Every structure is written in structure tokens, then in C-alpha cells.
CSV table of C-alpha atoms in Angstrom, one decimal:
chain,number,residue,atom,x,y,z
A,1,UNK,CA,0.0,0.0,0.0
A,2,UNK,CA,1.3,3.5,-0.9
A,3,UNK,CA,0.6,6.0,1.9
A,4,UNK,CA,1.2,9.7,2.3
A,5,UNK,CA,3.9,9.1,4.9
A,6,UNK,CA,7.1,8.5,2.9
A,7,UNK,CA,10.5,7.3,4.1
A,8,UNK,CA,12.7,8.7,1.3
A,9,UNK,CA,13.3,12.1,3.0
A,10,UNK,CA,15.4,10.5,5.7
A,11,UNK,CA,19.1,9.8,5.3
A,12,UNK,CA,20.3,6.2,5.8
A,13,UNK,CA,21.2,5.7,9.5
A,14,UNK,CA,24.9,5.7,10.3
A,15,UNK,CA,26.6,2.5,11.3
A,16,UNK,CA,28.8,2.0,14.4
A,17,UNK,CA,28.8,2.3,18.1
A,18,UNK,CA,27.2,5.1,20.0
A,19,UNK,CA,28.2,6.4,23.4
A,20,UNK,CA,25.0,6.2,25.5
A,21,UNK,CA,24.0,9.1,27.6
A,22,UNK,CA,24.2,8.2,31.3
A,23,UNK,CA,20.9,7.8,33.0
A,24,UNK,CA,20.1,10.3,35.8
A,25,UNK,CA,18.1,7.6,37.7
A,26,UNK,CA,20.9,6.8,40.2
A,27,UNK,CA,21.7,10.4,41.2
A,28,UNK,CA,18.0,11.3,41.4
A,29,UNK,CA,17.2,8.3,43.7
A,30,UNK,CA,20.2,9.3,45.9
A,31,UNK,CA,18.8,12.9,46.0
A,32,UNK,CA,15.3,11.7,47.0
A,33,UNK,CA,16.7,9.4,49.8
A,34,UNK,CA,18.9,12.3,51.0
A,35,UNK,CA,15.8,14.4,51.3
A,36,UNK,CA,14.1,11.7,53.4
A,37,UNK,CA,17.2,11.7,55.6
A,38,UNK,CA,17.0,15.5,56.0
A,39,UNK,CA,13.4,15.1,57.1
A,40,UNK,CA,14.5,12.6,59.8
A,41,UNK,CA,17.3,14.9,60.8
A,42,UNK,CA,14.7,17.7,61.3
A,43,UNK,CA,12.7,15.5,63.6
A,44,UNK,CA,15.9,14.4,65.5
A,45,UNK,CA,17.1,18.0,66.0
A,46,UNK,CA,13.7,19.2,67.3
A,47,UNK,CA,13.2,16.2,69.7
A,48,UNK,CA,14.7,16.8,73.1
A,49,UNK,CA,13.5,13.7,74.9
A,50,UNK,CA,10.7,11.1,74.6
A,51,UNK,CA,9.0,10.2,77.9
A,52,UNK,CA,6.2,7.7,78.5
A,53,UNK,CA,3.9,5.8,76.3
A,54,UNK,CA,2.1,8.9,75.1
A,55,UNK,CA,5.4,10.5,74.2
A,56,UNK,CA,6.6,7.5,72.2
A,57,UNK,CA,3.4,7.2,70.3
A,58,UNK,CA,3.2,10.9,69.6
A,59,UNK,CA,6.8,11.2,68.4
A,60,UNK,CA,6.5,8.1,66.3
A,61,UNK,CA,3.4,9.8,64.7
A,62,UNK,CA,5.4,13.0,64.2
A,63,UNK,CA,8.2,11.3,62.2
A,64,UNK,CA,5.6,9.4,60.2
A,65,UNK,CA,3.8,12.6,59.5
A,66,UNK,CA,6.9,14.4,58.4
A,67,UNK,CA,7.9,11.6,56.0
A,68,UNK,CA,4.4,11.4,54.7
A,69,UNK,CA,4.4,15.1,53.9
A,70,UNK,CA,7.7,14.7,52.1
A,71,UNK,CA,6.4,11.7,50.3
A,72,UNK,CA,3.3,13.6,49.1
A,73,UNK,CA,5.5,16.2,47.5
A,74,UNK,CA,7.6,13.5,45.7
A,75,UNK,CA,4.4,11.7,44.7
A,76,UNK,CA,3.1,14.9,42.9
A,77,UNK,CA,6.5,15.7,41.4
A,78,UNK,CA,6.6,12.3,39.8
A,79,UNK,CA,3.2,13.1,38.2
A,80,UNK,CA,4.5,16.3,36.7
A,81,UNK,CA,5.8,14.7,33.4
A,82,UNK,CA,9.2,16.4,33.7
A,83,UNK,CA,11.1,15.8,30.4
A,84,UNK,CA,14.3,14.9,32.2
A,85,UNK,CA,12.4,12.0,33.9
A,86,UNK,CA,10.1,11.0,31.1
A,87,UNK,CA,12.7,11.0,28.3
A,88,UNK,CA,15.9,10.0,30.1
A,89,UNK,CA,14.7,7.6,32.7
A,90,UNK,CA,11.6,6.4,31.0
A,91,UNK,CA,7.9,6.9,31.6
A,92,UNK,CA,7.3,3.3,32.7
A,93,UNK,CA,10.1,3.5,35.3
A,94,UNK,CA,8.8,6.9,36.6
A,95,UNK,CA,5.3,5.4,36.8
A,96,UNK,CA,6.7,2.5,38.9
A,97,UNK,CA,8.4,5.0,41.2
A,98,UNK,CA,5.1,6.9,41.5
A,99,UNK,CA,3.2,3.8,42.4
A,100,UNK,CA,5.8,2.9,45.0
A,101,UNK,CA,5.8,6.4,46.4
A,102,UNK,CA,2.0,6.1,46.6
A,103,UNK,CA,2.2,3.0,48.7
A,104,UNK,CA,4.7,4.6,51.0
A,105,UNK,CA,2.5,7.6,51.3
A,106,UNK,CA,-0.6,5.7,52.2
A,107,UNK,CA,1.3,3.5,54.7
A,108,UNK,CA,2.9,6.5,56.4
A,109,UNK,CA,-0.4,8.3,56.5
A,110,UNK,CA,-2.2,5.4,58.2
A,111,UNK,CA,0.7,5.1,60.7
A,112,UNK,CA,0.7,8.9,61.3
A,113,UNK,CA,-3.0,9.0,62.0
A,114,UNK,CA,-3.1,6.0,64.2
A,115,UNK,CA,0.0,6.8,66.3
A,116,UNK,CA,-1.0,10.5,66.8
A,117,UNK,CA,-4.5,9.8,67.8
A,118,UNK,CA,-3.6,7.0,70.3
A,119,UNK,CA,-0.7,9.2,71.6
A,120,UNK,CA,-3.1,12.2,72.2
A,121,UNK,CA,-5.7,9.9,73.7
A,122,UNK,CA,-3.1,8.5,76.2
A,123,UNK,CA,-1.9,12.0,77.0
A,124,UNK,CA,-5.4,13.4,77.6
A,125,UNK,CA,-6.7,10.2,79.2
A,126,UNK,CA,-9.7,10.1,76.8
A,127,UNK,CA,-11.2,7.5,74.5
A,128,UNK,CA,-10.0,7.2,71.0
A,129,UNK,CA,-13.4,8.2,69.4
A,130,UNK,CA,-13.7,11.4,71.5
A,131,UNK,CA,-10.1,12.2,70.8
A,132,UNK,CA,-10.6,11.8,67.1
A,133,UNK,CA,-13.6,14.0,67.0
A,134,UNK,CA,-11.8,16.7,69.1
A,135,UNK,CA,-8.7,16.6,66.7
A,136,UNK,CA,-10.8,16.8,63.6
A,137,UNK,CA,-13.2,19.6,64.6
A,138,UNK,CA,-11.2,21.6,67.2
A,139,UNK,CA,-7.7,21.7,65.9
A,140,UNK,CA,-6.7,24.3,63.3
A,141,UNK,CA,-6.8,23.2,59.6
A,142,UNK,CA,-7.6,19.6,60.6
A,143,UNK,CA,-11.0,19.5,58.9
A,144,UNK,CA,-9.4,20.3,55.6
A,145,UNK,CA,-6.6,17.8,56.3
A,146,UNK,CA,-9.3,15.1,57.1
A,147,UNK,CA,-11.0,15.7,53.7
A,148,UNK,CA,-7.6,15.5,52.0
A,149,UNK,CA,-6.9,12.3,53.8
A,150,UNK,CA,-10.2,10.7,52.7
A,151,UNK,CA,-9.4,11.7,49.1
A,152,UNK,CA,-5.9,10.2,49.3
A,153,UNK,CA,-7.5,6.9,50.6
A,154,UNK,CA,-9.9,7.0,47.6
A,155,UNK,CA,-7.0,7.4,45.2
A,156,UNK,CA,-5.1,4.6,46.9
A,157,UNK,CA,-8.1,2.2,46.7
A,158,UNK,CA,-8.8,2.9,43.0
A,159,UNK,CA,-5.1,2.4,42.2
A,160,UNK,CA,-5.1,-1.1,43.7
A,161,UNK,CA,-4.8,-3.8,41.0
A,162,UNK,CA,-8.1,-5.4,42.0
A,163,UNK,CA,-9.9,-2.1,41.6
A,164,UNK,CA,-8.2,-1.1,38.4
A,165,UNK,CA,-9.5,-4.3,36.7
A,166,UNK,CA,-13.1,-3.2,37.5
A,167,UNK,CA,-13.1,0.5,36.7
A,168,UNK,CA,-12.5,2.3,33.5
A,169,UNK,CA,-9.2,4.1,32.7
A,170,UNK,CA,-11.0,7.4,32.5
A,171,UNK,CA,-12.6,7.1,35.9
A,172,UNK,CA,-9.3,6.0,37.5
A,173,UNK,CA,-7.5,8.9,35.7
A,174,UNK,CA,-9.8,11.6,37.0
A,175,UNK,CA,-9.9,10.2,40.5
A,176,UNK,CA,-6.1,10.2,40.4
A,177,UNK,CA,-6.1,13.9,39.6
A,178,UNK,CA,-7.7,14.5,42.9
A,179,UNK,CA,-4.3,13.8,44.5
A,180,UNK,CA,-3.5,17.5,43.8
A,181,UNK,CA,-6.6,18.6,45.8
A,182,UNK,CA,-5.8,16.2,48.6
A,183,UNK,CA,-2.2,17.4,49.0
A,184,UNK,CA,-3.3,21.0,48.9
A,185,UNK,CA,-5.9,20.5,51.7
A,186,UNK,CA,-3.4,18.6,53.9
A,187,UNK,CA,-0.6,21.0,53.5
A,188,UNK,CA,-1.7,23.7,55.9
A,189,UNK,CA,-2.1,21.6,59.0
A,190,UNK,CA,1.5,20.5,58.7
A,191,UNK,CA,2.7,24.1,59.4
A,192,UNK,CA,0.0,25.1,61.9
A,193,UNK,CA,0.2,21.9,64.1
A,194,UNK,CA,3.7,20.4,63.3
A,195,UNK,CA,5.9,21.1,66.3
A,196,UNK,CA,8.9,20.9,63.9
A,197,UNK,CA,7.7,23.9,62.0
A,198,UNK,CA,6.1,26.1,64.8
A,199,UNK,CA,8.6,28.7,65.7
A,200,UNK,CA,11.2,27.6,63.1
A,201,UNK,CA,11.3,30.0,60.1
A,202,UNK,CA,14.0,28.0,58.4
A,203,UNK,CA,12.0,24.7,58.5
A,204,UNK,CA,8.9,26.5,57.3
A,205,UNK,CA,10.8,28.1,54.4
A,206,UNK,CA,12.3,24.8,53.4
A,207,UNK,CA,8.8,23.2,53.4
A,208,UNK,CA,7.3,26.0,51.4
A,209,UNK,CA,10.2,25.7,48.9
A,210,UNK,CA,9.6,21.9,48.6
A,211,UNK,CA,5.8,22.3,47.9
A,212,UNK,CA,6.0,25.5,45.8
A,213,UNK,CA,8.8,23.9,43.7
A,214,UNK,CA,6.6,20.8,43.1
A,215,UNK,CA,3.6,23.0,42.2
A,216,UNK,CA,5.7,24.9,39.7
A,217,UNK,CA,6.7,21.7,38.0
A,218,UNK,CA,3.1,20.6,37.7
A,219,UNK,CA,1.9,24.0,36.4
A,220,UNK,CA,4.7,24.3,33.9
A,221,UNK,CA,4.9,20.8,32.5
A,222,UNK,CA,1.2,19.7,32.8
A,223,UNK,CA,-0.5,22.9,32.0
A,224,UNK,CA,1.6,25.6,30.3
A,225,UNK,CA,3.9,23.4,28.2
A,226,UNK,CA,1.0,21.4,26.6
A,227,UNK,CA,-0.9,24.6,25.9
A,228,UNK,CA,2.1,26.2,24.2
A,229,UNK,CA,2.8,23.0,22.2
A,230,UNK,CA,-0.7,22.8,20.8
A,231,UNK,CA,-1.1,26.5,20.1
A,232,UNK,CA,2.2,26.6,18.2
A,233,UNK,CA,2.0,23.3,16.3
A,234,UNK,CA,-1.7,23.2,15.4
A,235,UNK,CA,-2.1,19.4,15.1
A,236,UNK,CA,-4.9,17.9,12.9
A,237,UNK,CA,-5.6,14.4,11.6
A,238,UNK,CA,-4.5,14.2,8.0
A,239,UNK,CA,-5.4,10.7,7.1
A,240,UNK,CA,-6.5,7.3,8.5
A,241,UNK,CA,-5.9,4.0,6.8
A,242,UNK,CA,-6.2,0.3,7.7
A,243,UNK,CA,-3.0,-1.7,8.3
A,244,UNK,CA,-4.4,-5.1,9.4
A,245,UNK,CA,-7.6,-6.4,11.0
A,246,UNK,CA,-8.5,-3.9,13.7
A,247,UNK,CA,-5.2,-1.9,13.2
A,248,UNK,CA,-5.2,1.6,11.8
A,249,UNK,CA,-2.5,4.2,11.1
A,250,UNK,CA,-3.3,7.9,11.8
A,251,UNK,CA,-1.1,10.6,10.2
A,252,UNK,CA,-1.2,13.8,12.1
A,253,UNK,CA,-0.1,17.0,10.4
A,254,UNK,CA,1.3,20.1,12.2
A,255,UNK,CA,3.6,23.0,11.9
A,256,UNK,CA,7.3,23.1,12.8
A,257,UNK,CA,7.1,19.6,14.4
A,258,UNK,CA,10.9,19.3,14.2
A,259,UNK,CA,11.0,21.7,17.2
A,260,UNK,CA,9.5,19.0,19.3
A,261,UNK,CA,12.7,17.0,19.0
A,262,UNK,CA,10.7,13.8,19.0
A,263,UNK,CA,12.6,10.6,18.4
A,264,UNK,CA,11.8,7.2,17.0
A,265,UNK,CA,10.6,5.0,19.8
A,266,UNK,CA,8.9,7.7,21.8
A,267,UNK,CA,5.2,8.3,22.3
A,268,UNK,CA,2.8,11.2,22.9
A,269,UNK,CA,-0.4,11.3,24.9
A,270,UNK,CA,-3.1,12.0,22.3
A,271,UNK,CA,-6.5,13.6,22.8
A,272,UNK,CA,-8.6,13.7,19.7
A,273,UNK,CA,-11.2,16.5,19.8
A,274,UNK,CA,-14.0,14.4,18.3
A,275,UNK,CA,-17.3,13.6,19.8
A,276,UNK,CA,-17.0,11.1,22.6
A,277,UNK,CA,-13.2,11.2,22.6
A,278,UNK,CA,-12.2,14.7,23.8
A,279,UNK,CA,-12.1,13.7,27.5
A,280,UNK,CA,-9.7,10.8,27.1
A,281,UNK,CA,-5.9,11.2,26.7
A,282,UNK,CA,-4.2,8.0,25.7
A,283,UNK,CA,-0.5,7.2,25.0
A,284,UNK,CA,0.3,5.9,21.5
A,285,UNK,CA,3.8,5.4,20.1
A,286,UNK,CA,5.1,7.0,16.9
A,287,UNK,CA,5.1,4.2,14.3
A,288,UNK,CA,7.5,6.0,12.0
A,289,UNK,CA,10.2,8.6,12.6
A,290,UNK,CA,8.7,12.0,12.9
A,291,UNK,CA,8.9,14.5,9.9
A,292,UNK,CA,9.0,18.3,10.1
A,293,UNK,CA,5.3,18.4,9.2
A,294,UNK,CA,3.8,15.0,10.1
A,295,UNK,CA,3.8,12.3,12.7
A,296,UNK,CA,2.2,8.9,12.5
A,297,UNK,CA,0.8,6.5,15.1
A,298,UNK,CA,-0.6,3.0,14.6
A,299,UNK,CA,-3.4,1.8,16.9
A,300,UNK,CA,-5.0,-1.6,17.5
A,301,UNK,CA,-8.6,-1.6,18.5
A,302,UNK,CA,-8.4,-3.0,22.1
A,303,UNK,CA,-11.2,-1.0,23.6
A,304,UNK,CA,-13.8,1.7,22.9
A,305,UNK,CA,-11.3,4.5,22.6
A,306,UNK,CA,-8.8,2.7,20.4
A,307,UNK,CA,-11.6,1.4,18.2
A,308,UNK,CA,-12.9,4.9,17.7
A,309,UNK,CA,-9.5,6.1,16.6
A,310,UNK,CA,-9.9,4.2,13.4
A,311,UNK,CA,-13.1,6.1,12.6
A,312,UNK,CA,-11.5,9.6,12.9
A,313,UNK,CA,-12.1,12.0,10.0
A,314,UNK,CA,-9.4,14.1,8.3
A,315,UNK,CA,-9.3,17.6,9.8
A,316,UNK,CA,-10.1,16.5,13.4
A,317,UNK,CA,-8.2,18.6,15.8
A,318,UNK,CA,-5.7,16.9,18.0
A,319,UNK,CA,-4.3,17.8,21.4
A,320,UNK,CA,-1.0,16.2,22.2
A,321,UNK,CA,1.5,16.1,25.0
A,322,UNK,CA,5.0,14.9,24.7
A,323,UNK,CA,7.3,13.5,23.5
A,324,UNK,CA,7.8,11.0,26.2
A,325,UNK,CA,9.7,7.7,26.6
A,326,UNK,CA,13.3,6.5,26.7
A,327,UNK,CA,13.1,3.6,24.2
A,328,UNK,CA,15.3,5.5,21.7
A,329,UNK,CA,18.6,5.2,19.9
A,330,UNK,CA,20.3,7.1,22.8
A,331,UNK,CA,20.2,3.8,24.7
A,332,UNK,CA,22.3,2.0,22.1
A,333,UNK,CA,25.6,0.7,23.3
A,334,UNK,CA,26.5,-1.9,20.6
A,335,UNK,CA,27.0,-1.8,16.8
A,336,UNK,CA,24.3,-4.5,16.4
A,337,UNK,CA,20.7,-4.5,17.7
A,338,UNK,CA,17.9,-7.0,17.9
A,339,UNK,CA,14.4,-5.6,18.0
A,340,UNK,CA,11.7,-7.9,19.4
A,341,UNK,CA,8.0,-6.9,19.0
A,342,UNK,CA,4.9,-8.6,20.1
A,343,UNK,CA,1.5,-7.6,18.6
A,344,UNK,CA,0.9,-3.8,18.6
A,345,UNK,CA,4.3,-3.4,20.3
A,346,UNK,CA,5.6,-3.3,16.7
A,347,UNK,CA,4.7,0.5,16.6
A,348,UNK,CA,7.8,2.0,18.4
A,349,UNK,CA,10.1,-0.7,17.0
A,350,UNK,CA,9.0,-0.1,13.4
A,351,UNK,CA,10.1,3.5,13.9
A,352,UNK,CA,13.4,2.4,15.4
A,353,UNK,CA,13.9,-0.2,12.6
A,354,UNK,CA,14.1,2.8,10.3
A,355,UNK,CA,16.1,5.2,12.4
A,356,UNK,CA,18.4,3.1,14.7
A,357,UNK,CA,22.0,3.0,13.5
A,358,UNK,CA,24.0,-0.2,13.1
A,359,UNK,CA,23.2,-3.7,11.9
A,360,UNK,CA,19.6,-4.7,12.8
A,361,UNK,CA,17.5,-7.8,13.1
A,362,UNK,CA,13.8,-7.5,13.8
A,363,UNK,CA,11.8,-10.4,15.4
A,364,UNK,CA,8.1,-9.9,15.1
A,365,UNK,CA,5.6,-12.1,17.1
A,366,UNK,CA,1.9,-12.2,16.2
A,367,UNK,CA,-0.9,-14.7,16.4
A,368,UNK,CA,-1.4,-15.1,12.6
A,369,UNK,CA,0.3,-13.8,9.4
A,370,UNK,CA,-2.8,-11.6,8.9
A,371,UNK,CA,-2.0,-9.8,12.2
A,372,UNK,CA,1.5,-8.7,11.1
A,373,UNK,CA,0.7,-5.0,10.8
A,374,UNK,CA,3.2,-2.8,8.8
A,375,UNK,CA,4.7,-6.0,7.3
A,376,UNK,CA,5.2,-4.4,3.8
A,377,UNK,CA,7.0,-1.4,5.4
A,378,UNK,CA,9.2,-3.6,7.5
A,379,UNK,CA,10.3,-5.6,4.4
A,380,UNK,CA,10.9,-2.4,2.4
A,381,UNK,CA,13.0,-1.0,5.3
A,382,UNK,CA,15.0,-4.3,5.7
A,383,UNK,CA,15.8,-4.3,1.9
A,384,UNK,CA,16.7,-0.6,2.0
A,385,UNK,CA,19.2,-0.9,4.8
A,386,UNK,CA,20.3,-4.5,4.6
A,387,UNK,CA,18.6,-5.7,7.8
A,388,UNK,CA,16.7,-8.9,8.6
A,389,UNK,CA,13.1,-9.4,9.5
A,390,UNK,CA,12.1,-12.7,11.3
A,391,UNK,CA,8.5,-13.7,12.0
A,392,UNK,CA,7.1,-15.9,14.8
A,393,UNK,CA,3.4,-16.8,14.3
A,394,UNK,CA,1.2,-19.5,15.7
A,395,UNK,CA,1.1,-22.8,13.9
A,396,UNK,CA,-1.9,-24.1,12.0
A,397,UNK,CA,-3.0,-26.0,15.1
A,398,UNK,CA,-2.7,-22.9,17.2
A,399,UNK,CA,0.6,-23.8,18.9
A,400,UNK,CA,2.6,-20.8,20.0
A,401,UNK,CA,6.3,-20.5,19.2
A,402,UNK,CA,8.4,-20.5,22.4
A,403,UNK,CA,11.2,-18.1,23.0
A,404,UNK,CA,14.1,-19.8,24.8
A,405,UNK,CA,17.7,-19.0,25.1
A,406,UNK,CA,18.5,-21.8,22.6
A,407,UNK,CA,15.9,-20.6,20.0
A,408,UNK,CA,17.1,-17.0,20.3
A,409,UNK,CA,20.8,-18.0,19.9
A,410,UNK,CA,19.8,-20.1,16.9
A,411,UNK,CA,18.1,-17.1,15.3
A,412,UNK,CA,20.8,-14.6,16.3
A,413,UNK,CA,24.1,-16.6,17.0
A,414,UNK,CA,26.0,-13.6,18.5
A,415,UNK,CA,23.0,-12.3,20.4
A,416,UNK,CA,25.1,-11.6,23.6
A,417,UNK,CA,26.8,-8.8,21.7
A,418,UNK,CA,23.5,-7.1,20.6
A,419,UNK,CA,21.4,-4.3,22.1
A,420,UNK,CA,17.9,-5.7,22.6
A,421,UNK,CA,14.9,-3.4,22.2
A,422,UNK,CA,11.8,-5.1,23.5
A,423,UNK,CA,8.2,-4.1,23.3
A,424,UNK,CA,5.1,-6.3,23.7
A,425,UNK,CA,2.6,-7.6,26.2
A,426,UNK,CA,3.8,-7.8,29.8
A,427,UNK,CA,3.8,-11.6,30.0
A,428,UNK,CA,5.8,-11.9,26.7
A,429,UNK,CA,8.2,-9.3,27.9
A,430,UNK,CA,8.9,-11.1,31.2
A,431,UNK,CA,9.5,-14.5,29.4
A,432,UNK,CA,11.7,-12.9,26.8
A,433,UNK,CA,13.7,-11.0,29.5
A,434,UNK,CA,14.5,-14.3,31.3
A,435,UNK,CA,15.4,-16.0,28.0
A,436,UNK,CA,17.7,-13.2,26.9
A,437,UNK,CA,19.5,-13.2,30.3
A,438,UNK,CA,19.9,-17.0,29.9
A,439,UNK,CA,21.3,-16.4,26.4
A,440,UNK,CA,24.0,-14.2,27.9
A,441,UNK,CA,22.7,-10.8,27.1
A,442,UNK,CA,23.8,-8.3,29.8
A,443,UNK,CA,21.0,-6.6,31.7
A,444,UNK,CA,22.3,-3.1,30.6
A,445,UNK,CA,21.7,-4.0,27.0
A,446,UNK,CA,18.0,-5.1,27.4
A,447,UNK,CA,15.9,-2.0,26.7
A,448,UNK,CA,12.2,-2.3,27.5
A,449,UNK,CA,9.5,0.2,28.1
A,450,UNK,CA,6.0,-0.8,29.2
A,451,UNK,CA,3.0,1.3,28.1
A,452,UNK,CA,0.6,0.1,30.8
A,453,UNK,CA,0.3,3.6,32.3
């Protein structure tokens, strides 16, 4: 099929070894843990002595509350879609950090509430129910903090895996956004009631800097930067065409798209301003290297939203955020690469197959030959650059090909010297990772990004 998205404008990728850019993940994690240590030091400096059961409970509640407040700021910062994190560390890894920070936050919050209330009750000699009512309704800023706490619990409950399976992505997403409201409501009681802040201008200033800095990241990268992107580049659907059963490519036209500095392997969060779709923002990878005036995505109909994408009409306005993702040529460390795609995971790897330098082999897994989307393009690219395309499809009786260390070494004898770019369903990715490690591929050369965001 001839499409409006041509490859000829791009130069042939250079061969040879690249020097990968170092990941900021290690220094950033060290910085975050140093911040937690500073919070503990603040509690230690301000604690003269701990006496009696009430004192132990209350002070344990204090340190849990301080760490919870710090964790709330980190939780929100990881939601801010900061390019340094999204493009250098990887959106999937940042999402895992955010999920972990969320679990820490909820656990610290439960511990803070429980320890403080029982400590106050022991100190006052009152029952836990009376003490709870007194704290909520009589202490300054505590009613707002209570509402914020309930919102955080709701966010935590809807983020649990069991709940996620039963609710729509849109409902989860909008409940998740209430985290901002919860953190705002809970902020003020920290300064008005926290003994570590009362009377300490330096501690208050540091806490304000932490939260205002986090707020600035959110406002800039989640509000202002997307508005600027879409006003400047004026994205619209140019064309939609079928690639395979239930698989469609969408070409999006815009102005000065080279300014976005998007790379093959990255993705945008797309919001199509058509009826029934404008309230949903979904990540889809670029399925070809971006051009100065066009970008292309390829979408498989896996739900209501993705099915509706194939019905979009040319001229539909598009709201996009990005680019995001670290599954790019910048991860390359070897002169040879093996790209392994499963199903719709072919989309970012098809773009990399065209743009990634060096000697390439692409292994494409699908249920049937009919499900091999973009097959004609892959064959054309392979011929153009002297690369190989291997296919793994189910047998006539439905048997699935197994990926083992032996079968991978048979397909690519020097596989241990390759960079591996992997994109596919989570179960397939896990099995392949184990097989690749057994085949002698170093962990640092296995590049994978999950799009279950």
C-alpha cells in the first residue's frame, strides 16, 4: 500500500557504536533518599526527649507525618511529566516510582493518624473516638486535612490492581487527579500543628520551597507546556488507513514539528477532539520517525477509545502532550541490535527499525500472518538498509512458538553482543527477558518500556 507518509526524505542511519548518555536515575534516587534523611534529621534535631507511652506514640506519629508530607511532594512531582524524567529515565520507570511512592505515602499516612490519635488519647486520658472528634473539629486546619486524607485513601483504593480491573481508565485517571486537591488540603495543618515547624522559620521556608517547587513543575509541564505545544504546532488528523484487521495508522499534520525533537521509539499522549473522545488522553507510540510536518501513530482496537481512533475523520483537531519515553537510539551501546516486537508493540520498534543506526534484526511475534501489521513497510526498510526481519506466528493448530535461550541463539548466534529493544505484552516481555538473560545478554543491553500507564 502506498501511503502519504514517505520514508525517502530521511538519510540512511549511520553504522557504528554510540556512546550512550548516562541515566540520571541513580543520582535522582540518591537525592530523594537524601531528602528523606534530611526530614528525619529535622525530627531528631527538634526532639529533646521522649518520655512515657504517650510521648513514644506521639513522636513516632510525628516522624511518620513528616515523612508522609515529604512523600506527598515527591508523589506529585513524579506526576508532573518532567522531560528529564520522562525522556531520560523512561515513563514506565517513573510510573513505577510513582506507584511505589503512593504505597509509601498511604502506609505512612495510616501510621501517622493511628499513632498521633492514640498518643493524644493516652496523653489526655480520653477515649479514641472522643479524641478523634476533638482533633478533627477543634484543631486548626484539621477538617481540611481530614478531607484531603479521605481523598488520598480513595485514590489509593482505586489504584489497587483489583480495583483497576473493575473500573474504566477514564474514571481512574480523573480520581487520580484529585491527588492535587488532597495534597493542597493537607498542607496547611503541617505548618500550623507540626511542632517541627512552629517557631522555626528555616524549617517553614524549606517546606514551602519543597511544595512550591513541586507546584511549579506541575503548572509548567502539565498545563503551560502542553498549551504552548498545541497552540504553536496546530495538530490535525490528515489521514487514517487500515494496516491489518483492527489496526489503523493515523497521520497527524502540524507546523514546525521538528522543534519538538521527538525521536523514533517515543510516544505522545493523544487527545482527539472528536465527539466522545475529547475527555480521554491515551499514550500511543510513533510508528515511524517524525517528519517536520507530520507524525504517525498506529493503533490496535483493544477498547472503545482505540476502536474509535480508526473512525477519525481528516481535519479532526488533535491535542497532544510529549514526546515521552526513553526507548530510543540514545540507549544504544553496541553496533548491532535485535528488536523484538509482540503484537501492537511493533509500533515503536517499526520507527526504530528505520532510524536506529547499526546492523539490525527485527523479530516480530503475532498470532497469525494476517495480524502482522506494517509488514510491507518492514520488508521495504529491511531491503533498503540490509537488515533482517524474522516472524514468529502460531502454527496451523494454534501452537505458540516458544522463545528460549536456545531458540534466540539459533536465530541470532551472536545475540550476547547485541542491544535488545523489546516491546510487547507484559507476559511476553517477562518471558523474553528471562530467555535473553539465559542467552548471555547483559541486563544493561536489554531496553524495554511498558505502556501500561
